Structure formats: C-alpha cells, structure tokens
mmCIF file of C-alpha atoms and ligand atoms in Angstrom:
data_model
loop_
_atom_site.group_PDB
_atom_site.id
_atom_site.type_symbol
_atom_site.label_atom_id
_atom_site.label_comp_id
_atom_site.label_asym_id
_atom_site.label_seq_id
_atom_site.Cartn_x
_atom_site.Cartn_y
_atom_site.Cartn_z
ATOM 1 C CA MET Q 24 12.358 0.961 -31.671
ATOM 2 C CA PRO Q 25 12.073 1.457 -28.066
ATOM 3 C CA GLN Q 26 14.762 3.418 -26.345
ATOM 4 C CA SER Q 27 14.281 4.657 -22.761
ATOM 5 C CA TYR Q 28 13.943 7.998 -21.539
ATOM 6 C CA ALA Q 29 14.758 9.825 -18.304
ATOM 7 C CA TYR Q 30 13.588 12.877 -16.301
ATOM 8 C CA LEU Q 31 16.598 14.366 -14.311
ATOM 9 C CA ARG Q 32 17.356 17.809 -13.334
ATOM 10 C CA GLY Q 33 14.032 19.168 -14.854
ATOM 11 C CA GLU Q 34 14.914 17.752 -18.083
ATOM 12 C CA ILE Q 35 13.929 14.460 -20.383
ATOM 13 C CA ILE Q 36 16.886 13.135 -21.589
ATOM 14 C CA PRO Q 37 18.278 9.457 -22.972
ATOM 15 C CA LEU Q 38 18.243 6.918 -20.232
ATOM 16 C CA GLU Q 39 22.182 6.284 -20.846
ATOM 17 C CA GLU Q 40 22.737 10.231 -20.551
ATOM 18 C CA ALA Q 41 21.197 10.555 -17.154
ATOM 19 C CA LYS Q 42 23.974 10.314 -14.689
ATOM 20 C CA ILE Q 43 24.868 11.458 -11.231
ATOM 21 C CA GLY Q 44 28.010 11.926 -9.519
ATOM 22 C CA VAL Q 45 29.854 10.083 -6.788
ATOM 23 C CA MET Q 46 29.289 12.476 -4.262
ATOM 24 C CA THR Q 47 25.612 12.680 -4.386
ATOM 25 C CA HIS Q 48 24.296 12.799 -0.845
ATOM 26 C CA ALA Q 49 21.637 10.234 -1.235
ATOM 27 C CA PHE Q 50 24.321 7.705 -2.896
ATOM 28 C CA ASN Q 51 26.757 8.054 0.003
ATOM 29 C CA TYR Q 52 23.624 7.969 2.839
ATOM 30 C CA GLY Q 53 20.516 6.304 0.987
ATOM 31 C CA THR Q 54 18.905 9.927 1.557
ATOM 32 C CA ALA Q 55 16.202 9.405 -1.356
ATOM 33 C CA VAL Q 56 12.443 8.700 -1.037
ATOM 34 C CA PHE Q 57 11.207 6.648 -4.382
ATOM 35 C CA GLU Q 58 8.365 4.703 -6.023
ATOM 36 C CA GLY Q 59 7.458 1.938 -7.980
ATOM 37 C CA ILE Q 60 4.785 2.164 -10.684
ATOM 38 C CA ARG Q 61 3.767 -0.425 -13.168
ATOM 39 C CA GLY Q 62 3.007 0.297 -16.902
ATOM 40 C CA ASN Q 63 0.362 -2.268 -17.975
ATOM 41 C CA TRP Q 64 1.010 -3.232 -21.573
ATOM 42 C CA ASN Q 65 -2.770 -3.700 -23.453
ATOM 43 C CA ASP Q 66 -1.849 -4.757 -27.070
ATOM 44 C CA GLU Q 67 -5.624 -4.545 -28.210
ATOM 45 C CA HIS Q 68 -5.581 -0.706 -26.812
ATOM 46 C CA GLN Q 69 -1.773 -0.480 -27.541
ATOM 47 C CA THR Q 70 -1.318 1.441 -24.796
ATOM 48 C CA THR Q 71 0.407 1.483 -21.609
ATOM 49 C CA TYR Q 72 -2.047 1.760 -18.313
ATOM 50 C CA LEU Q 73 0.115 3.198 -15.149
ATOM 51 C CA PHE Q 74 -1.537 1.746 -12.496
ATOM 52 C CA ARG Q 75 -2.725 4.217 -9.824
ATOM 53 C CA LEU Q 76 -0.241 6.985 -11.039
ATOM 54 C CA ARG Q 77 -1.163 9.551 -8.830
ATOM 55 C CA GLU Q 78 -1.991 7.731 -6.000
ATOM 56 C CA HIS Q 79 1.880 6.626 -6.246
ATOM 57 C CA MET Q 80 3.084 10.068 -6.710
ATOM 58 C CA GLU Q 81 1.066 11.232 -3.703
ATOM 59 C CA ARG Q 82 2.883 9.060 -1.563
ATOM 60 C CA LEU Q 83 5.987 9.990 -3.085
ATOM 61 C CA VAL Q 84 5.286 13.571 -1.644
ATOM 62 C CA GLN Q 85 4.230 11.928 1.435
ATOM 63 C CA SER Q 86 7.633 9.885 1.796
ATOM 64 C CA ALA Q 87 9.614 13.391 1.006
ATOM 65 C CA LYS Q 88 7.449 14.910 3.569
ATOM 66 C CA ILE Q 89 8.459 12.307 6.166
ATOM 67 C CA LEU Q 90 12.121 12.978 5.628
ATOM 68 C CA ASN Q 91 11.768 16.638 5.476
ATOM 69 C CA MET Q 92 12.569 17.085 1.424
ATOM 70 C CA GLU Q 93 11.325 19.371 -0.494
ATOM 71 C CA VAL Q 94 9.665 18.093 -4.178
ATOM 72 C CA ARG Q 95 10.619 20.637 -6.663
ATOM 73 C CA ASP Q 96 7.815 19.431 -9.005
ATOM 74 C CA SER Q 97 4.158 19.359 -8.447
ATOM 75 C CA VAL Q 98 2.078 16.128 -8.001
ATOM 76 C CA ASP Q 99 0.805 17.456 -11.477
ATOM 77 C CA ARG Q 100 3.795 17.785 -13.313
ATOM 78 C CA LEU Q 101 5.331 14.406 -11.735
ATOM 79 C CA CYS Q 102 2.367 12.654 -13.718
ATOM 80 C CA GLU Q 103 2.647 14.680 -17.025
ATOM 81 C CA VAL Q 104 6.144 13.579 -17.005
ATOM 82 C CA ALA Q 105 5.790 10.016 -16.349
ATOM 83 C CA ILE Q 106 2.911 9.898 -19.545
ATOM 84 C CA GLU Q 107 5.734 11.573 -21.490
ATOM 85 C CA LEU Q 108 8.662 9.239 -20.873
ATOM 86 C CA VAL Q 109 6.460 6.001 -21.421
ATOM 87 C CA GLU Q 110 4.618 7.579 -24.625
ATOM 88 C CA ARG Q 111 8.310 8.792 -25.659
ATOM 89 C CA SER Q 112 10.009 4.965 -24.664
ATOM 90 C CA ALA Q 113 7.121 3.325 -26.823
ATOM 91 C CA PHE Q 114 8.159 -0.064 -25.425
ATOM 92 C CA THR Q 115 5.296 -2.541 -26.499
ATOM 93 C CA GLU Q 116 5.475 -4.912 -23.143
ATOM 94 C CA ASP Q 117 5.174 -3.802 -19.449
ATOM 95 C CA VAL Q 118 7.185 -1.410 -17.899
ATOM 96 C CA TYR Q 119 8.117 -0.230 -14.116
ATOM 97 C CA LEU Q 120 8.604 3.493 -13.640
ATOM 98 C CA ARG Q 121 10.592 4.685 -10.924
ATOM 99 C CA PRO Q 122 10.126 8.460 -9.165
ATOM 100 C CA MET Q 123 13.031 9.473 -6.826
ATOM 101 C CA VAL Q 124 13.333 12.475 -4.729
ATOM 102 C CA TYR Q 125 16.960 12.429 -3.756
ATOM 103 C CA LEU Q 126 19.301 14.710 -1.892
ATOM 104 C CA SER Q 127 21.535 15.572 -4.764
ATOM 105 C CA GLY Q 128 23.753 17.765 -3.505
ATOM 106 C CA GLU Q 129 27.372 16.591 -3.944
ATOM 107 C CA VAL Q 130 28.579 17.248 -0.249
ATOM 108 C CA LEU Q 131 29.622 15.265 2.845
ATOM 109 C CA GLY Q 132 27.808 14.898 6.248
ATOM 110 C CA VAL Q 133 25.231 13.234 7.606
ATOM 111 C CA ARG Q 134 21.704 15.385 7.485
ATOM 112 C CA LEU Q 135 18.763 15.903 5.986
ATOM 113 C CA HIS Q 136 18.764 19.632 5.876
ATOM 114 C CA ASN Q 137 20.808 22.103 3.787
ATOM 115 C CA VAL Q 138 21.271 19.727 0.730
ATOM 116 C CA GLU Q 139 19.865 20.626 -2.397
ATOM 117 C CA THR Q 140 17.268 18.088 -3.702
ATOM 118 C CA ASP Q 141 16.339 17.310 -7.193
ATOM 119 C CA ASN Q 142 13.484 15.087 -8.951
ATOM 120 C CA LEU Q 143 13.947 12.373 -11.233
ATOM 121 C CA ILE Q 144 11.998 9.497 -13.032
ATOM 122 C CA PHE Q 145 13.233 6.509 -15.422
ATOM 123 C CA LEU Q 146 11.663 3.769 -16.730
ATOM 124 C CA SER Q 147 12.298 -0.154 -17.478
ATOM 125 C CA PRO Q 148 10.892 -2.985 -19.258
ATOM 126 C CA PHE Q 149 10.144 -5.296 -16.365
ATOM 127 C CA PRO Q 150 8.592 -8.822 -16.574
ATOM 128 C CA ALA Q 151 7.154 -10.986 -14.123
ATOM 129 C CA TYR Q 152 8.836 -10.472 -10.395
ATOM 130 C CA LEU Q 153 7.838 -13.348 -8.578
ATOM 131 C CA PRO Q 154 6.654 -16.859 -10.071
ATOM 132 C CA GLU Q 155 2.893 -17.322 -10.651
ATOM 133 C CA VAL Q 156 2.789 -19.178 -7.318
ATOM 134 C CA ALA Q 157 4.949 -18.437 -4.254
ATOM 135 C CA ARG Q 158 7.137 -20.461 -1.753
ATOM 136 C CA CYS Q 159 8.029 -17.888 0.818
ATOM 137 C CA HIS Q 160 9.998 -18.702 4.440
ATOM 138 C CA THR Q 161 9.986 -15.865 7.394
ATOM 139 C CA SER Q 162 12.460 -14.367 7.348
ATOM 140 C CA THR Q 163 15.262 -14.228 10.716
ATOM 141 C CA TRP Q 164 15.979 -10.466 9.696
ATOM 142 C CA ARG Q 165 12.925 -7.929 11.158
ATOM 143 C CA ARG Q 166 11.476 -5.222 9.533
ATOM 144 C CA VAL Q 167 13.119 -1.749 10.183
ATOM 145 C CA GLN Q 168 10.482 -0.012 12.586
ATOM 146 C CA ASP Q 169 9.121 3.609 12.634
ATOM 147 C CA THR Q 170 11.390 4.185 15.665
ATOM 148 C CA GLY Q 171 14.361 3.947 13.274
ATOM 149 C CA ILE Q 172 13.651 4.266 9.654
ATOM 150 C CA PRO Q 173 9.679 4.676 9.020
ATOM 151 C CA PRO Q 174 9.064 1.969 6.730
ATOM 152 C CA ARG Q 175 5.619 4.013 5.719
ATOM 153 C CA ALA Q 176 8.009 6.368 4.194
ATOM 154 C CA LYS Q 177 9.648 4.136 1.047
ATOM 155 C CA VAL Q 178 13.212 5.358 1.499
ATOM 156 C CA THR Q 179 15.738 3.830 -0.617
ATOM 157 C CA GLY Q 180 17.888 3.013 2.177
ATOM 158 C CA ILE Q 181 15.365 0.747 3.795
ATOM 159 C CA TYR Q 182 15.668 -1.683 0.933
ATOM 160 C CA VAL Q 183 19.101 -2.970 2.527
ATOM 161 C CA ASN Q 184 16.921 -4.281 5.267
ATOM 162 C CA SER Q 185 14.340 -5.764 1.980
ATOM 163 C CA ALA Q 186 17.342 -7.126 0.011
ATOM 164 C CA LEU Q 187 18.851 -9.200 3.164
ATOM 165 C CA ALA Q 188 15.571 -10.592 3.362
ATOM 166 C CA LYS Q 189 15.017 -11.545 -0.110
ATOM 167 C CA THR Q 190 18.541 -12.809 -0.318
ATOM 168 C CA GLU Q 191 18.411 -14.946 2.433
ATOM 169 C CA ALA Q 192 15.092 -16.149 1.027
ATOM 170 C CA ASN Q 193 16.700 -16.562 -2.001
ATOM 171 C CA LEU Q 194 19.692 -18.357 -1.239
ATOM 172 C CA ASN Q 195 17.692 -20.930 0.828
ATOM 173 C CA GLY Q 196 15.551 -21.988 -2.098
ATOM 174 C CA PHE Q 197 12.262 -19.514 -1.638
ATOM 175 C CA ASP Q 198 11.025 -17.677 -3.897
ATOM 176 C CA GLU Q 199 9.817 -14.083 -0.727
ATOM 177 C CA ALA Q 200 10.768 -13.698 2.676
ATOM 178 C CA ILE Q 201 7.842 -12.764 5.114
ATOM 179 C CA MET Q 202 9.377 -10.229 7.674
ATOM 180 C CA LEU Q 203 7.631 -9.962 11.112
ATOM 181 C CA ASN Q 204 8.342 -6.945 13.007
ATOM 182 C CA GLU Q 205 9.928 -6.420 16.356
ATOM 183 C CA ASN Q 206 7.259 -7.507 18.370
ATOM 184 C CA GLY Q 207 7.182 -11.014 16.617
ATOM 185 C CA HIS Q 208 3.949 -10.098 14.331
ATOM 186 C CA VAL Q 209 3.877 -10.597 10.563
ATOM 187 C CA SER Q 210 4.955 -7.400 8.889
ATOM 188 C CA GLU Q 211 5.418 -8.174 4.867
ATOM 189 C CA GLY Q 212 6.983 -9.414 2.002
ATOM 190 C CA SER Q 213 10.170 -7.784 1.265
ATOM 191 C CA GLY Q 214 8.213 -5.683 -1.436
ATOM 192 C CA GLU Q 215 5.015 -6.867 -0.746
ATOM 193 C CA ASN Q 216 2.075 -6.462 1.752
ATOM 194 C CA ILE Q 217 0.397 -10.089 3.128
ATOM 195 C CA PHE Q 218 -3.253 -11.248 2.934
ATOM 196 C CA MET Q 219 -4.439 -14.278 4.825
ATOM 197 C CA VAL Q 220 -7.963 -15.346 3.941
ATOM 198 C CA ARG Q 221 -9.718 -17.155 7.534
ATOM 199 C CA LYS Q 222 -13.332 -18.093 7.175
ATOM 200 C CA GLY Q 223 -14.229 -16.224 4.361
ATOM 201 C CA LYS Q 224 -12.647 -12.514 5.728
ATOM 202 C CA LEU Q 225 -9.466 -11.058 4.509
ATOM 203 C CA ILE Q 226 -6.536 -10.182 7.100
ATOM 204 C CA THR Q 227 -3.828 -7.781 6.457
ATOM 205 C CA PRO Q 228 -1.618 -6.228 9.448
ATOM 206 C CA THR Q 229 -2.454 -2.847 10.196
ATOM 207 C CA PRO Q 230 -0.161 0.297 9.714
ATOM 208 C CA ALA Q 231 1.050 0.526 12.302
ATOM 209 C CA ASP Q 232 2.797 -3.279 11.853
ATOM 210 C CA ASN Q 233 5.473 -1.341 10.266
ATOM 211 C CA VAL Q 234 4.431 -1.830 6.905
ATOM 212 C CA LEU Q 235 4.558 0.240 3.750
ATOM 213 C CA GLU Q 236 0.862 1.256 3.061
ATOM 214 C CA GLY Q 237 0.561 -0.601 0.211
ATOM 215 C CA ILE Q 238 -1.655 0.995 -3.352
ATOM 216 C CA THR Q 239 -1.913 -2.035 -4.760
ATOM 217 C CA ALA Q 240 -3.160 -3.562 -1.025
ATOM 218 C CA ALA Q 241 -5.871 -0.766 -1.019
ATOM 219 C CA SER Q 242 -7.028 -1.980 -4.169
ATOM 220 C CA VAL Q 243 -7.883 -5.269 -3.482
ATOM 221 C CA VAL Q 244 -9.700 -4.028 -0.812
ATOM 222 C CA GLN Q 245 -11.743 -2.129 -2.674
ATOM 223 C CA LEU Q 246 -12.441 -4.914 -5.218
ATOM 224 C CA ALA Q 247 -13.050 -7.672 -2.470
ATOM 225 C CA SER Q 248 -15.670 -5.268 -0.982
ATOM 226 C CA ASP Q 249 -17.229 -4.662 -4.357
ATOM 227 C CA LEU Q 250 -17.385 -8.105 -4.138
ATOM 228 C CA GLY Q 251 -19.004 -8.344 -0.481
ATOM 229 C CA ILE Q 252 -15.627 -9.518 1.024
ATOM 230 C CA GLU Q 253 -14.908 -7.901 4.185
ATOM 231 C CA THR Q 254 -11.039 -7.280 5.125
ATOM 232 C CA VAL Q 255 -9.984 -7.097 8.879
ATOM 233 C CA GLU Q 256 -6.867 -5.243 9.769
ATOM 234 C CA ARG Q 257 -4.972 -6.918 12.693
ATOM 235 C CA GLU Q 258 -2.011 -8.215 14.297
ATOM 236 C CA ILE Q 259 -1.151 -11.457 12.706
ATOM 237 C CA ASP Q 260 1.189 -14.413 14.218
ATOM 238 C CA ARG Q 261 3.415 -16.503 12.317
ATOM 239 C CA SER Q 262 1.680 -19.558 13.232
ATOM 240 C CA GLU Q 263 -1.464 -17.893 11.914
ATOM 241 C CA LEU Q 264 -0.080 -17.668 8.230
ATOM 242 C CA TYR Q 265 0.384 -21.606 8.456
ATOM 243 C CA ILE Q 266 -3.230 -22.658 9.193
ATOM 244 C CA ALA Q 267 -4.853 -19.844 7.155
ATOM 245 C CA ASP Q 268 -7.108 -21.176 4.061
ATOM 246 C CA GLU Q 269 -5.356 -18.954 1.914
ATOM 247 C CA VAL Q 270 -2.338 -16.644 1.716
ATOM 248 C CA PHE Q 271 -1.063 -14.099 -0.953
ATOM 249 C CA MET Q 272 1.159 -11.076 -1.540
ATOM 250 C CA THR Q 273 0.423 -8.150 -3.177
ATOM 251 C CA GLY Q 274 2.833 -5.261 -4.542
ATOM 252 C CA THR Q 275 3.800 -3.503 -7.937
ATOM 253 C CA ALA Q 276 6.283 -5.508 -8.569
ATOM 254 C CA ALA Q 277 4.487 -8.562 -7.494
ATOM 255 C CA HIS Q 278 1.039 -8.024 -8.238
ATOM 256 C CA LEU Q 279 -0.764 -10.418 -6.164
ATOM 257 C CA THR Q 280 0.950 -13.198 -6.023
ATOM 258 C CA PRO Q 281 -0.639 -16.400 -3.955
ATOM 259 C CA VAL Q 282 1.450 -17.856 -1.457
ATOM 260 C CA VAL Q 283 1.276 -22.079 -1.246
ATOM 261 C CA GLU Q 284 3.779 -22.775 0.748
ATOM 262 C CA ILE Q 285 5.405 -20.935 4.171
ATOM 263 C CA ASP Q 286 8.267 -22.275 6.363
ATOM 264 C CA ARG Q 287 7.532 -25.794 4.175
ATOM 265 C CA ARG Q 288 4.096 -26.063 5.486
ATOM 266 C CA THR Q 289 1.464 -26.136 2.859
ATOM 267 C CA VAL Q 290 -0.867 -23.589 2.548
ATOM 268 C CA GLY Q 291 -4.406 -24.628 2.014
ATOM 269 C CA ASN Q 292 -4.482 -27.367 -0.062
ATOM 270 C CA GLY Q 293 -1.346 -25.738 -2.516
ATOM 271 C CA LYS Q 294 -3.258 -24.346 -4.895
ATOM 272 C CA PRO Q 295 -4.699 -20.931 -5.059
ATOM 273 C CA GLY Q 296 -7.588 -20.792 -2.825
ATOM 274 C CA PRO Q 297 -10.534 -19.352 -4.443
ATOM 275 C CA ILE Q 298 -10.885 -16.052 -2.986
ATOM 276 C CA THR Q 299 -7.527 -15.432 -4.222
ATOM 277 C CA SER Q 300 -8.165 -16.619 -7.751
ATOM 278 C CA ARG Q 301 -11.598 -14.167 -7.487
ATOM 279 C CA LEU Q 302 -9.257 -11.580 -6.658
ATOM 280 C CA SER Q 303 -6.802 -12.140 -8.705
ATOM 281 C CA GLU Q 304 -9.073 -12.658 -11.991
ATOM 282 C CA LEU Q 305 -10.825 -8.841 -11.592
ATOM 283 C CA PHE Q 306 -7.068 -7.544 -10.602
ATOM 284 C CA TYR Q 307 -5.649 -8.636 -13.853
ATOM 285 C CA ASP Q 308 -8.464 -7.076 -15.514
ATOM 286 C CA CYS Q 309 -8.274 -3.760 -13.876
ATOM 287 C CA ILE Q 310 -4.894 -3.010 -14.746
ATOM 288 C CA VAL Q 311 -4.966 -3.502 -18.338
ATOM 289 C CA GLY Q 312 -7.537 -1.083 -18.508
ATOM 290 C CA LYS Q 313 -10.314 -4.030 -19.587
ATOM 291 C CA ASN Q 314 -12.934 -3.081 -16.446
ATOM 292 C CA GLU Q 315 -14.651 -0.056 -17.144
ATOM 293 C CA LYS Q 316 -15.701 0.116 -13.676
ATOM 294 C CA TYR Q 317 -12.286 0.618 -12.780
ATOM 295 C CA ALA Q 318 -11.280 3.106 -15.309
ATOM 296 C CA ALA Q 319 -10.122 5.329 -13.132
ATOM 297 C CA TRP Q 320 -7.448 3.433 -12.084
ATOM 298 C CA CYS Q 321 -5.401 3.242 -15.370
ATOM 299 C CA THR Q 322 -3.765 6.501 -16.804
ATOM 300 C CA PRO Q 323 -3.514 5.909 -20.562
ATOM 301 C CA ALA Q 324 -0.115 6.056 -22.378
ATOM 302 C CA ARG Q 325 -0.067 5.738 -26.078
ATOM 303 C CA LEU Q 326 1.987 4.427 -28.314
ATOM 304 C CA ARG Q 327 3.358 7.224 -30.683
ATOM 305 C CA VAL Q 328 3.401 5.638 -34.050
ATOM 306 C CA THR Q 329 6.278 7.387 -35.630
ATOM 307 C CA SER Q 330 7.072 6.312 -39.618
HETATM 308 N N1 LIG R 426 5.860 -3.505 1.053
HETATM 309 C C1 LIG R 426 7.178 -2.993 0.727
HETATM 310 C C2 LIG R 426 8.258 -2.915 1.549
HETATM 311 C C3 LIG R 426 7.133 -2.482 -0.708
HETATM 312 O O1 LIG R 426 8.408 -2.401 -1.200
HETATM 313 C C4 LIG R 426 5.985 -2.682 -1.605
HETATM 314 C C5 LIG R 426 6.394 -2.178 -3.440
HETATM 315 N N2 LIG R 426 6.066 -0.947 -3.216
HETATM 316 C C6 LIG R 426 4.923 -2.751 -1.122
HETATM 317 C C7 LIG R 426 5.112 -3.117 0.344
HETATM 318 C C8 LIG R 426 3.849 -2.414 -1.957
HETATM 319 O O2 LIG R 426 3.175 -1.408 -2.103
HETATM 320 P P1 LIG R 426 2.364 -0.826 -3.283
HETATM 321 O O3 LIG R 426 1.678 -2.051 -3.953
HETATM 322 O O4 LIG R 426 2.263 0.259 -3.350
HETATM 323 O O5 LIG R 426 3.659 -1.148 -4.213
#
C-alpha cells in the first residue's frame, strides 16, 4: 500500500506526523519559498521519473537567497531525500513533490533575519491540473512585480496573487487566468508560463516581465530548438494573444497545455495547433523517461517491491 512520507526537521516521517506549530513564522507571514516537482509514473518501467529534480532544487536555493534565508541542506542532499521519499511512498501514479524552505521559528515580528529556518519536503498523488485544453481569461489582478515581492523567487506569500487570479477565472467559468504586469503586458498564468506562436516562432515574455523563470518553459524552448523552432523573448500585448496562431501554457502542474480560447475569442481554429501538438508529443515522451535523448532530465525513483 502506498503511504506518504515527509521530510521535516532533518527526518523522514509518515506524512500524518509531519506537523508545525501555529506560531510558525512562515504560517503567519508567508515567509517561505517552495518548489513543485513532478514525479511521472511509467508503468512499463515500474518507475517514477522526477522531472528536472536538480534544477528545481537549485531554484529553491536561489529563491531562498533572494529572501536572505539559509538552507540547511545542500542541493545534493535535497535531491537524495526527494528520491528516498518517492521510493518509500511507493505510489504507482503521478506524484507531486513539495520542497520548502521556511522560517520555522515560533516568534512574532515581521522580518527575514534572526528567525530559525528549516526545510521540508512532502509528496502527494497529483492528477491532471488543467483540462486537456484550456479556456482562459485576462485577469483583473495584475502580477506582483520585482519592486514588491520578486516573482522570480517562488515565495509562498506571492501565491495569494495567483490564488486571487485563479479563483476569479474559475468563478467566471474559465480554466485559467492570464495575468498582465503593471505595464499592461502579458506576464503569465496563475501557475504557468505562457507562449504564443506567430509565423512559426515561439514568443514568450522576458524574465523582466515579472514571471517565474519556468523550468518547464526552459525545457520546451530546448525541445523547440532541437526541432528547429526559434523562440523569441519579448513583451507581448494582450491583444496580440487574440490574433496568435497558437497559444499554450507550461508549468510543473500544467505540463504543456494548449489554450484554445482567450477572453471569448477562439485561438487559431480552436484546436491545439501544429507546433503545440508537436512539442506536446515530444514533451510527454520526455517526462516519462521514454526519450533517450532527454534521459538526463529524468531522475528515476524505483518502486520498492516489498513482500
Ligand atoms: N509561473 C508561476 C507563477 C508558477 O507558479 C509556475 C509553477 N511553478 C510556473 C510559472 C511554471 O514554472 P515551472 O515550469 O518551473 O513549474
């Protein structure tokens, strides 16, 4: 039977025993940084492949650096623990790992200094996050910017911005929000980067447009380049998305999701376009360890057969 384990205060324990106190600084002030990592189950191999594990742990450490937080464990150790958790938990389905560095001190006072830190990892089964194709709207909420809380750091507190946008979208009958930045340019989804296709090229906002620098996005840019498709990073207007040939979103939770409608305008012919489809096919092969060329992106965690 699968059983979820968590890593907390330097120990691997059953998930239900992994508890924090009500005075924990991170709980009170949103002072934590985190990651989401997909473990993609390959039934034939009886193996879960952790997608770009090291890159996620490196981004965790970078997020912590932006918040001036110390990380107790090394990237190597965090990767080792992640594999151990997946192997011990023994799920035979896709999982989602949540590493976090958080201010664990049980003290009052808004600050980032002189508060104890810890890092934790837990995991959970995680089915599809978005439908196969997404209908989006432009959010009335603007993306937070680097001058407020840097979106380049994956800070838990920032996700109030994402949650406002996501809830507004869902309550208005859409699958996902597209957020503009304070300059009125397209930034990203509530938990995804965004790409459009125009004249055979991929176009995506720049890191300075207040986006999280996505690991899935970087992987898709690499796949596109290997297929001979160029990617341009530049500012995108909202209205440009309306006339794009294709639009898709990328993210750990969303994988690669075609966007078929924005603000009640059909994108292209309302179906995933040819470039999106080619990239998507290649991407889904890569993440389950089926494509040798990109094997380095997948860290295997093997099911432990217990009798
Ligand atoms: N933007 C935001 C706001 C996100 O939360 C995520 C998900 N981590 C992404 C983009 C996509 O990043 P990644 O591909 O690294 O998961």
